[in-house]
CSV table of C-alpha atoms and ligand atoms in Angstrom, one decimal:
chain,number,residue,atom,x,y,z
A,151,UNK,CA,66.0,15.9,116.1
A,152,UNK,CA,62.9,16.0,118.2
A,153,UNK,CA,65.0,15.6,121.4
A,154,UNK,CA,67.4,18.3,120.3
A,155,UNK,CA,64.6,20.7,119.8
A,156,UNK,CA,63.2,20.0,123.3
A,157,UNK,CA,66.6,20.6,124.9
A,158,UNK,CA,67.2,23.9,123.1
A,159,UNK,CA,63.6,25.0,123.9
A,160,UNK,CA,64.3,24.3,127.6
A,161,UNK,CA,67.5,26.3,127.5
A,162,UNK,CA,65.8,29.4,126.2
A,163,UNK,CA,64.9,31.7,129.1
A,164,UNK,CA,61.8,33.8,128.7
A,165,UNK,CA,62.6,37.1,130.3
A,166,UNK,CA,59.9,38.9,132.3
A,167,UNK,CA,60.0,42.4,133.7
A,168,UNK,CA,61.3,42.7,137.3
A,169,UNK,CA,58.6,42.4,140.0
A,170,UNK,CA,57.2,45.8,141.0
A,171,UNK,CA,57.9,47.4,137.6
A,172,UNK,CA,55.7,48.0,134.7
A,173,UNK,CA,56.0,48.3,130.9
A,174,UNK,CA,54.1,51.3,129.7
A,175,UNK,CA,52.7,50.0,126.4
A,176,UNK,CA,52.1,52.2,123.3
A,177,UNK,CA,48.3,52.0,123.9
A,178,UNK,CA,48.7,53.5,127.4
A,179,UNK,CA,51.3,56.1,126.6
A,180,UNK,CA,48.8,58.7,125.3
A,181,UNK,CA,47.4,58.9,128.9
A,182,UNK,CA,50.9,59.6,130.2
A,183,UNK,CA,51.6,62.2,127.5
A,184,UNK,CA,48.3,63.9,128.2
A,185,UNK,CA,48.9,64.0,131.9
A,186,UNK,CA,52.5,65.3,131.4
A,187,UNK,CA,51.3,68.0,129.0
A,188,UNK,CA,48.6,69.1,131.5
A,189,UNK,CA,51.2,69.1,134.3
A,190,UNK,CA,53.6,71.3,132.3
A,191,UNK,CA,50.8,73.8,131.5
A,192,UNK,CA,49.5,74.0,135.1
A,193,UNK,CA,53.0,74.2,136.7
A,194,UNK,CA,54.0,76.9,134.2
A,195,UNK,CA,50.9,78.9,135.1
A,196,UNK,CA,52.0,78.8,138.8
A,197,UNK,CA,55.5,80.0,137.9
A,198,UNK,CA,57.4,76.7,138.1
A,199,UNK,CA,60.3,75.6,135.9
A,200,UNK,CA,61.2,72.0,135.1
A,201,UNK,CA,64.3,70.5,136.6
A,202,UNK,CA,65.8,67.1,135.9
A,203,UNK,CA,68.3,65.5,138.3
A,204,UNK,CA,70.0,62.1,138.1
A,205,UNK,CA,68.2,58.8,138.9
A,206,UNK,CA,70.9,58.0,141.5
A,207,UNK,CA,72.7,60.0,144.2
A,208,UNK,CA,74.9,59.4,147.1
A,209,UNK,CA,73.1,57.1,149.6
A,210,UNK,CA,74.1,59.5,152.4
A,211,UNK,CA,72.0,62.3,150.8
A,212,UNK,CA,68.9,60.2,151.4
A,213,UNK,CA,69.9,59.1,154.9
A,214,UNK,CA,70.5,62.8,155.9
A,215,UNK,CA,67.2,64.0,154.5
A,216,UNK,CA,64.5,61.3,154.3
A,217,UNK,CA,65.9,60.0,157.6
A,218,UNK,CA,68.2,57.2,158.8
A,219,UNK,CA,65.4,55.6,160.7
A,220,UNK,CA,62.7,56.0,158.0
A,221,UNK,CA,61.4,52.8,156.2
A,222,UNK,CA,62.6,54.3,152.9
A,223,UNK,CA,66.2,54.4,154.1
A,224,UNK,CA,66.2,51.3,156.3
A,225,UNK,CA,64.3,48.9,154.1
A,226,UNK,CA,63.6,50.3,150.6
A,227,UNK,CA,66.8,51.9,149.2
A,228,UNK,CA,67.9,50.2,146.1
A,229,UNK,CA,71.7,50.6,146.2
A,230,UNK,CA,74.1,50.2,143.3
A,231,UNK,CA,76.2,47.1,143.7
A,232,UNK,CA,79.6,48.4,142.9
A,233,UNK,CA,81.3,51.5,141.7
A,234,UNK,CA,84.2,51.3,139.3
A,235,UNK,CA,87.6,52.7,140.1
A,236,UNK,CA,87.9,56.2,138.7
A,237,UNK,CA,84.3,57.2,139.6
A,238,UNK,CA,85.9,60.0,141.5
A,239,UNK,CA,84.2,59.0,144.7
A,240,UNK,CA,83.8,55.9,146.7
A,241,UNK,CA,80.6,57.1,148.4
A,242,UNK,CA,77.9,54.4,148.1
A,243,UNK,CA,75.2,55.3,145.6
A,244,UNK,CA,71.5,54.5,145.6
A,245,UNK,CA,68.6,54.9,143.1
A,246,UNK,CA,66.5,57.9,144.2
A,247,UNK,CA,63.5,56.9,146.3
A,248,UNK,CA,62.0,60.4,146.0
A,249,UNK,CA,62.9,63.8,144.5
A,250,UNK,CA,63.0,66.4,147.3
A,251,UNK,CA,66.6,65.5,148.5
A,252,UNK,CA,68.0,65.7,145.0
A,253,UNK,CA,66.3,69.0,144.3
A,254,UNK,CA,67.6,70.6,147.5
A,255,UNK,CA,71.1,69.2,146.6
A,256,UNK,CA,70.8,70.8,143.1
A,257,UNK,CA,69.5,74.1,144.6
A,258,UNK,CA,72.6,74.3,146.8
A,259,UNK,CA,75.1,73.0,144.2
A,260,UNK,CA,74.0,75.5,141.5
A,261,UNK,CA,73.8,78.4,143.9
A,262,UNK,CA,70.1,79.3,143.1
A,263,UNK,CA,70.1,81.3,146.3
A,264,UNK,CA,72.1,84.0,144.5
A,265,UNK,CA,70.2,83.8,141.3
A,266,UNK,CA,66.6,84.4,142.5
A,267,UNK,CA,64.7,85.2,145.7
A,268,UNK,CA,62.6,82.1,145.4
A,269,UNK,CA,63.1,79.0,143.2
A,270,UNK,CA,60.1,77.1,141.9
A,271,UNK,CA,60.9,73.7,140.4
A,272,UNK,CA,58.8,70.9,139.1
A,273,UNK,CA,60.0,67.4,138.1
A,274,UNK,CA,58.6,64.3,136.4
A,275,UNK,CA,60.4,61.0,136.5
A,276,UNK,CA,60.9,57.5,137.9
A,277,UNK,CA,61.6,56.9,141.6
A,278,UNK,CA,62.7,53.6,143.1
A,279,UNK,CA,61.8,51.9,146.4
A,280,UNK,CA,62.4,48.2,147.2
A,281,UNK,CA,58.9,47.7,148.6
A,282,UNK,CA,56.7,44.6,148.5
A,283,UNK,CA,54.7,45.2,145.3
A,284,UNK,CA,50.9,45.3,145.4
A,285,UNK,CA,48.2,47.3,143.6
A,286,UNK,CA,49.3,50.9,143.5
A,287,UNK,CA,52.7,50.1,145.1
A,288,UNK,CA,55.6,49.6,142.7
A,289,UNK,CA,59.4,49.3,143.0
A,290,UNK,CA,59.8,51.7,140.1
A,291,UNK,CA,57.1,54.3,140.0
A,292,UNK,CA,56.8,57.9,138.7
A,293,UNK,CA,56.3,61.1,140.5
A,294,UNK,CA,55.3,64.6,139.4
A,295,UNK,CA,56.7,66.8,142.1
A,296,UNK,CA,57.1,70.5,142.9
A,297,UNK,CA,59.6,72.2,145.3
A,298,UNK,CA,59.6,75.8,146.2
A,299,UNK,CA,62.8,77.0,147.9
A,300,UNK,CA,64.2,80.3,149.0
A,301,UNK,CA,65.7,82.2,151.9
A,302,UNK,CA,63.2,83.6,154.4
A,303,UNK,CA,63.5,87.2,155.5
A,304,UNK,CA,62.9,86.3,159.1
A,305,UNK,CA,62.7,83.1,161.2
A,306,UNK,CA,59.0,83.3,161.9
A,307,UNK,CA,56.8,84.8,159.2
A,308,UNK,CA,53.1,84.1,159.3
A,309,UNK,CA,52.6,85.4,155.8
A,310,UNK,CA,54.5,82.3,154.4
A,311,UNK,CA,51.3,80.3,155.3
A,312,UNK,CA,49.9,81.7,152.1
A,313,UNK,CA,52.5,79.6,150.2
A,314,UNK,CA,51.5,76.4,152.1
A,315,UNK,CA,47.9,77.0,150.9
A,316,UNK,CA,49.0,77.9,147.4
A,317,UNK,CA,51.1,74.7,147.1
A,318,UNK,CA,48.2,72.5,148.3
A,319,UNK,CA,46.0,74.5,145.9
A,320,UNK,CA,48.4,73.6,143.1
A,321,UNK,CA,48.3,69.9,144.0
A,322,UNK,CA,44.5,70.0,143.9
A,323,UNK,CA,44.5,71.9,140.6
A,324,UNK,CA,46.8,69.3,139.0
A,325,UNK,CA,44.7,66.4,140.2
A,326,UNK,CA,41.5,68.1,138.9
A,327,UNK,CA,43.2,68.8,135.5
A,328,UNK,CA,44.1,65.1,135.3
A,329,UNK,CA,40.4,64.2,135.6
A,330,UNK,CA,40.6,62.9,139.2
A,331,UNK,CA,37.4,63.4,141.2
A,332,UNK,CA,36.4,62.4,144.7
A,333,UNK,CA,39.8,62.8,146.5
A,334,UNK,CA,40.2,63.9,150.1
A,335,UNK,CA,42.7,66.5,151.4
A,336,UNK,CA,44.1,65.8,154.9
A,337,UNK,CA,46.3,68.2,156.7
A,338,UNK,CA,48.2,68.6,160.0
A,339,UNK,CA,50.9,70.7,161.5
A,340,UNK,CA,54.1,69.5,163.1
A,341,UNK,CA,55.1,73.0,164.2
A,342,UNK,CA,58.6,74.3,164.5
A,343,UNK,CA,61.5,71.8,165.1
A,344,UNK,CA,61.2,72.6,168.8
A,345,UNK,CA,57.5,71.9,168.7
A,346,UNK,CA,58.2,68.6,166.9
A,347,UNK,CA,60.6,67.7,169.8
A,348,UNK,CA,57.8,68.5,172.3
A,349,UNK,CA,55.4,66.5,170.2
A,350,UNK,CA,57.8,63.5,170.3
A,351,UNK,CA,58.2,63.8,174.1
A,352,UNK,CA,54.4,63.9,174.5
A,353,UNK,CA,54.0,60.8,172.4
A,354,UNK,CA,56.7,59.0,174.3
A,355,UNK,CA,54.8,59.8,177.5
A,356,UNK,CA,51.4,58.6,176.4
A,357,UNK,CA,52.6,55.6,174.5
A,358,UNK,CA,54.9,54.3,177.3
A,359,UNK,CA,52.0,52.5,179.0
A,360,UNK,CA,51.0,50.6,175.8
A,361,UNK,CA,54.6,49.8,174.8
A,362,UNK,CA,54.3,46.1,175.8
A,363,UNK,CA,51.2,45.5,173.7
A,364,UNK,CA,52.9,46.8,170.5
A,365,UNK,CA,54.4,44.6,167.9
A,366,UNK,CA,58.2,44.2,168.0
A,367,UNK,CA,58.6,46.4,164.9
A,368,UNK,CA,56.5,49.2,166.6
A,369,UNK,CA,58.5,48.9,169.8
A,370,UNK,CA,61.6,49.5,167.7
A,371,UNK,CA,59.9,52.5,166.2
A,372,UNK,CA,59.2,53.8,169.8
A,373,UNK,CA,62.8,53.9,170.6
A,374,UNK,CA,64.2,54.9,167.2
A,375,UNK,CA,61.7,57.4,165.8
A,376,UNK,CA,58.4,57.6,167.7
A,377,UNK,CA,56.6,59.4,164.8
A,378,UNK,CA,56.8,56.2,162.8
A,379,UNK,CA,54.3,54.6,165.2
A,380,UNK,CA,51.7,57.0,164.0
A,381,UNK,CA,51.8,55.6,160.5
A,382,UNK,CA,52.1,52.0,161.6
A,383,UNK,CA,50.1,49.5,159.5
A,384,UNK,CA,49.5,47.2,162.5
A,385,UNK,CA,45.8,47.2,163.6
A,386,UNK,CA,46.6,47.0,167.4
A,387,UNK,CA,48.9,50.0,167.0
A,388,UNK,CA,46.4,52.0,165.0
A,389,UNK,CA,43.9,51.5,167.8
A,390,UNK,CA,46.3,52.8,170.4
A,391,UNK,CA,47.1,55.8,168.2
A,392,UNK,CA,43.4,56.6,167.8
A,393,UNK,CA,43.0,56.9,171.6
A,394,UNK,CA,45.7,59.6,171.9
A,395,UNK,CA,44.4,63.0,172.9
A,396,UNK,CA,46.6,65.1,170.7
A,397,UNK,CA,45.1,68.4,171.8
A,398,UNK,CA,46.0,67.6,175.4
A,399,UNK,CA,49.7,67.4,174.4
A,400,UNK,CA,49.7,71.2,173.9
A,401,UNK,CA,53.1,70.9,172.1
A,402,UNK,CA,52.5,73.7,169.5
A,403,UNK,CA,53.9,77.1,170.1
A,404,UNK,CA,51.8,80.2,169.8
A,405,UNK,CA,53.4,81.0,166.4
A,406,UNK,CA,52.8,77.4,165.1
A,407,UNK,CA,49.2,77.5,166.0
A,408,UNK,CA,48.7,80.9,164.3
A,409,UNK,CA,50.6,79.6,161.3
A,410,UNK,CA,48.3,76.6,161.0
A,411,UNK,CA,45.2,78.8,161.4
A,412,UNK,CA,46.4,81.1,158.7
A,413,UNK,CA,47.2,78.3,156.3
A,414,UNK,CA,43.7,76.8,156.9
A,415,UNK,CA,42.0,80.1,156.4
A,416,UNK,CA,43.9,80.6,153.1
A,417,UNK,CA,42.8,77.1,152.0
A,418,UNK,CA,39.2,78.1,152.7
A,419,UNK,CA,39.8,81.2,150.6
A,420,UNK,CA,40.7,78.8,147.8
A,421,UNK,CA,37.5,76.8,148.5
A,422,UNK,CA,39.5,73.7,149.2
A,423,UNK,CA,37.7,71.2,151.5
A,424,UNK,CA,40.1,69.5,154.0
A,425,UNK,CA,40.1,67.4,157.0
A,426,UNK,CA,42.5,67.9,160.0
A,427,UNK,CA,44.2,64.7,161.0
A,428,UNK,CA,46.3,65.1,164.1
A,429,UNK,CA,48.2,61.8,163.7
A,430,UNK,CA,49.3,62.7,160.1
A,431,UNK,CA,53.1,63.0,160.4
A,432,UNK,CA,54.3,61.5,157.1
A,433,UNK,CA,57.0,58.8,156.8
A,434,UNK,CA,59.9,61.2,155.9
A,435,UNK,CA,61.9,63.0,158.6
A,436,UNK,CA,62.4,66.4,157.0
A,437,UNK,CA,59.0,68.0,157.6
A,438,UNK,CA,58.0,70.9,159.9
A,439,UNK,CA,54.8,73.0,160.1
A,440,UNK,CA,52.2,72.0,157.6
A,441,UNK,CA,52.0,68.5,156.1
A,442,UNK,CA,49.3,67.1,153.9
A,443,UNK,CA,48.2,64.0,152.0
A,444,UNK,CA,45.5,63.6,149.3
A,445,UNK,CA,43.9,60.3,149.2
A,446,UNK,CA,41.3,58.4,147.1
A,447,UNK,CA,39.1,55.6,148.4
A,448,UNK,CA,39.1,53.7,145.1
A,449,UNK,CA,42.8,53.0,145.5
A,450,UNK,CA,42.3,50.6,148.5
A,451,UNK,CA,45.1,50.2,150.9
A,452,UNK,CA,47.6,52.3,149.0
A,453,UNK,CA,45.2,55.2,148.8
A,454,UNK,CA,47.6,58.2,148.9
A,455,UNK,CA,47.6,60.0,145.5
A,456,UNK,CA,49.9,62.8,146.6
A,457,UNK,CA,51.7,64.1,149.7
A,458,UNK,CA,54.0,66.8,150.8
A,459,UNK,CA,54.6,69.6,153.2
A,460,UNK,CA,57.1,72.2,154.5
A,461,UNK,CA,60.8,71.3,155.1
A,462,UNK,CA,62.4,74.6,156.1
A,463,UNK,CA,65.4,73.1,158.0
A,464,UNK,CA,66.4,70.5,155.4
A,465,UNK,CA,68.2,73.2,153.2
A,466,UNK,CA,70.5,73.9,156.1
A,467,UNK,CA,70.9,70.3,157.0
A,468,UNK,CA,72.2,69.7,153.5
A,469,UNK,CA,74.8,72.4,153.7
A,470,UNK,CA,73.2,75.9,153.5
A,471,UNK,CA,74.5,78.7,155.7
A,472,UNK,CA,73.1,77.9,159.2
A,473,UNK,CA,72.6,81.7,159.8
A,474,UNK,CA,70.1,81.9,156.8
A,475,UNK,CA,66.6,80.8,157.6
A,476,UNK,CA,64.8,79.1,154.6
A,477,UNK,CA,61.3,78.6,153.4
A,478,UNK,CA,61.0,75.3,151.6
A,479,UNK,CA,58.0,73.2,150.7
A,480,UNK,CA,56.5,70.9,148.1
A,481,UNK,CA,54.7,67.7,147.2
A,482,UNK,CA,54.8,64.8,144.9
A,483,UNK,CA,51.9,63.1,143.1
A,484,UNK,CA,52.2,59.3,142.3
A,485,UNK,CA,51.4,59.2,138.6
A,486,UNK,CA,50.5,55.4,138.4
A,487,UNK,CA,48.0,56.0,141.2
A,488,UNK,CA,46.5,59.0,139.4
A,489,UNK,CA,46.1,56.9,136.3
A,490,UNK,CA,44.3,54.2,138.3
A,491,UNK,CA,41.5,56.7,139.2
A,492,UNK,CA,41.6,59.4,136.5
A,493,UNK,CA,38.7,59.8,134.2
A,494,UNK,CA,40.7,59.9,131.0
A,495,UNK,CA,40.4,57.5,128.0
A,496,UNK,CA,43.3,55.8,126.3
A,497,UNK,CA,44.0,55.8,122.6
A,498,UNK,CA,44.1,52.2,121.4
A,499,UNK,CA,46.1,52.4,118.1
A,500,UNK,CA,48.6,54.6,116.5
A,501,UNK,CA,47.0,56.7,113.8
A,502,UNK,CA,48.6,58.0,110.6
A,503,UNK,CA,47.1,60.5,108.2
A,504,UNK,CA,48.2,58.7,105.0
A,505,UNK,CA,48.5,55.0,104.3
A,506,UNK,CA,50.3,53.9,101.2
A,507,UNK,CA,49.5,50.6,99.4
A,508,UNK,CA,51.4,48.8,96.6
A,509,UNK,CA,49.4,46.4,94.5
A,510,UNK,CA,52.5,44.7,93.2
A,511,UNK,CA,56.0,44.0,94.4
A,512,UNK,CA,57.5,46.3,91.7
A,513,UNK,CA,55.7,49.3,93.2
A,514,UNK,CA,57.2,48.8,96.7
A,515,UNK,CA,60.2,50.9,95.8
A,516,UNK,CA,58.3,54.0,94.7
A,517,UNK,CA,55.9,53.5,97.6
A,518,UNK,CA,58.9,53.4,100.0
A,519,UNK,CA,60.2,56.6,98.5
A,520,UNK,CA,56.9,58.4,98.6
A,521,UNK,CA,56.2,57.6,102.3
A,522,UNK,CA,59.6,58.9,103.1
A,523,UNK,CA,58.9,62.2,101.2
A,524,UNK,CA,55.6,62.5,103.0
A,525,UNK,CA,57.2,62.2,106.4
A,526,UNK,CA,59.9,64.7,105.5
A,527,UNK,CA,57.1,67.1,104.5
A,528,UNK,CA,55.6,66.7,108.0
A,529,UNK,CA,52.7,64.4,107.1
A,530,UNK,CA,52.3,61.2,109.3
A,531,UNK,CA,52.4,58.3,106.8
A,532,UNK,CA,52.9,54.6,106.7
A,533,UNK,CA,53.2,51.9,104.1
A,534,UNK,CA,52.5,48.1,104.0
A,535,UNK,CA,55.5,46.2,102.7
A,536,UNK,CA,53.8,42.8,102.9
A,537,UNK,CA,51.5,43.2,99.9
A,538,UNK,CA,48.0,41.6,99.8
A,539,UNK,CA,44.6,42.1,98.2
A,540,UNK,CA,43.2,45.6,97.9
A,541,UNK,CA,40.5,44.6,100.4
A,542,UNK,CA,42.9,43.4,103.1
A,543,UNK,CA,45.2,46.4,102.6
A,544,UNK,CA,42.3,48.8,102.8
A,545,UNK,CA,41.3,47.1,106.1
A,546,UNK,CA,44.8,47.8,107.4
A,547,UNK,CA,44.5,51.5,106.3
A,548,UNK,CA,41.2,51.7,108.2
A,549,UNK,CA,42.7,50.2,111.3
A,550,UNK,CA,45.4,52.8,111.3
A,551,UNK,CA,42.8,55.6,111.0
A,552,UNK,CA,44.2,56.8,107.7
A,553,UNK,CA,42.3,59.8,106.2
A,554,UNK,CA,43.8,59.4,102.7
A,555,UNK,CA,45.0,56.2,101.1
A,556,UNK,CA,47.5,56.3,98.2
A,557,UNK,CA,47.3,53.3,95.9
A,558,UNK,CA,50.1,52.2,93.6
A,559,UNK,CA,48.2,50.1,90.9
A,560,UNK,CA,49.1,48.8,87.5
A,561,UNK,CA,46.8,51.1,85.5
A,562,UNK,CA,47.7,54.3,87.3
A,563,UNK,CA,51.5,53.6,87.2
A,564,UNK,CA,51.3,53.3,83.4
A,565,UNK,CA,50.6,57.0,83.5
A,566,UNK,CA,53.2,57.7,86.3
A,567,UNK,CA,50.3,58.3,88.6
A,568,UNK,CA,48.6,56.9,91.7
A,569,UNK,CA,45.1,56.9,93.1
A,570,UNK,CA,44.4,58.9,96.2
A,571,UNK,CA,41.3,57.9,98.1
A,572,UNK,CA,39.6,60.2,100.6
A,573,UNK,CA,38.5,57.7,103.3
A,574,UNK,CA,35.8,60.0,104.8
A,575,UNK,CA,34.0,60.9,101.6
A,576,UNK,CA,35.0,57.9,99.5
A,577,UNK,CA,36.0,60.0,96.4
A,578,UNK,CA,39.1,58.8,94.5
A,579,UNK,CA,41.4,61.0,92.4
A,580,UNK,CA,44.2,60.1,90.0
A,581,UNK,CA,47.3,62.2,90.9
A,582,UNK,CA,50.6,62.3,89.0
A,583,UNK,CA,53.2,60.7,91.2
A,584,UNK,CA,55.5,63.8,91.5
A,585,UNK,CA,52.6,65.9,92.6
A,586,UNK,CA,51.3,63.7,95.4
A,587,UNK,CA,53.3,65.3,98.2
A,588,UNK,CA,52.0,68.7,97.2
A,589,UNK,CA,48.4,67.4,96.9
A,590,UNK,CA,48.5,65.9,100.3
A,591,UNK,CA,50.3,68.8,101.9
A,592,UNK,CA,47.5,71.1,100.8
A,593,UNK,CA,45.1,68.8,102.7
A,594,UNK,CA,47.0,68.2,105.8
A,595,UNK,CA,49.5,71.0,106.3
A,596,UNK,CA,46.8,73.7,105.7
A,597,UNK,CA,44.6,72.0,108.2
A,598,UNK,CA,47.5,72.0,110.7
B,86,HAM,P1,55.8,60.3,149.5
B,86,HAM,O1,54.6,60.3,150.3
B,86,HAM,O2,56.9,59.3,149.9
B,86,HAM,O3,56.5,61.7,149.4
B,86,HAM,O4,55.4,60.0,148.0
B,86,HAM,C1,54.6,60.8,147.3
B,86,HAM,C2,53.6,60.0,146.4
B,86,HAM,O5,54.3,59.1,145.6
B,86,HAM,C3,52.7,59.1,147.2
B,86,HAM,O6,51.6,59.8,147.7
B,86,HAM,C4,52.3,58.1,146.2
B,86,HAM,O7,51.3,58.6,145.4
B,86,HAM,C5,53.5,57.9,145.3
B,86,HAM,N1,54.3,56.7,145.7
B,86,HAM,C6,55.2,56.6,146.8
B,86,HAM,N2,55.6,55.4,146.9
B,86,HAM,C7,55.1,54.7,145.8
B,86,HAM,C8,55.2,53.3,145.3
B,86,HAM,N3,56.0,52.5,145.9
B,86,HAM,N4,54.5,53.0,144.3
B,86,HAM,C9,53.7,53.9,143.6
B,86,HAM,N5,53.5,55.1,144.0
B,86,HAM,C10,54.2,55.5,145.1
B,86,HAM,C11,57.6,62.0,148.8
B,86,HAM,O8,58.1,61.3,148.0
B,86,HAM,C12,58.1,63.5,149.1
B,86,HAM,N6,59.3,63.7,148.3
B,86,HAM,C13,57.0,64.5,148.7
B,86,HAM,C14,57.4,65.9,148.9
B,86,HAM,C15,57.9,66.7,148.0
B,86,HAM,N7,57.4,66.5,150.1
B,86,HAM,C16,57.9,67.7,149.9
B,86,HAM,N8,58.2,67.8,148.6
């Protein structure tokens, strides 16, 4: 018998959550709800509406937007193993690593261009990247993102720089509303697509000399997508990058310089402190003009809380009329990272307004019915079906934060009544059973 037990024990597998994912436990969920609630209020104040898109899309959508040579597409996409016949398409599918590509896809698919001059979306949800997990870096994480997309009246419009500042301002406002302090805003400009090309040629020229001293991975970046070198994590590469004289490159057009100046001046109007970081290029291919990151020292190596920028040409790359110029920009905030640094307490236990105790098994049935009636009347209530002494059951009621306790006792039930105890003031009243819901409704519903 003993042997049999050991074998069956050995055969039972204890399942653990997949690496790089996290259970959000009930005692933590209040922080998520609070953050989500604040996010909805702030986004609404800025004129954004919520959008929800699927958790997976065609792999090609991410390759065409985030970039074929980006780390996200090359190393981190989590693809679905097989598609069943009858799916309607044989295109490979992947879990979304970010939200921007899906939102632009949805913008085009649902013809928002004809519905409104400018579309302002926000989204909240899980994203998936097959990264090596560490503090602040998960394989399933959550983003709160906003995207602002619409046709532009002309190709070059300096006034749109107000929008860049406004979007950065929204990101800052959201972080503040979540109770995050001490973050840093870093900004840069990549200029127009032509400027970006000139920037890339300049980098190629200045980095050529150092090519041999770069790690193999960075040499690959040099030939495939030189901007990736600027966000290399390798120390020797970072030192080489620090020596680059970006100003000397002179790759920004007159318009791009003015645009950057105007965006910075608008940020100053909003009283947002920022640092200009010329090697900030972001690890996603779709950006042009202003890019930004918001970081927090306390996060350690994964210190970026939020990031974003302008991606005007992506809308056309994903199928919009090439004759129509677009203005498109946005950002995403990493929620897990925010919760690591936000000054916001968690609620440890679930609270109920009313706790119902039965002092004998025969009272469980009326207690069961009463708790159901209370909930239907909109009063949060719970009951203990495991019986116990009055002392132990009162302890349970206290633990649950109950404000009123209903006691089904022998004496009271002889008169078809129960005792209702006010836990704050200690006073106890005998109430006829069929009037208990009314009695408690007056206390709780009136209070709201
Ligand atoms: P991203 O920089 O890739 O940009 O991600 C934005 C934020 O998501 C990061 O700053 C970070 O807080 C969080 N994040 C990213 N990867 C992880 C991870 N593995 N674990 C935990 N948190 C993570 C984007 O996703 C762009 N779509 C942002 C954007 C929107 N640009 C324009 N519109």
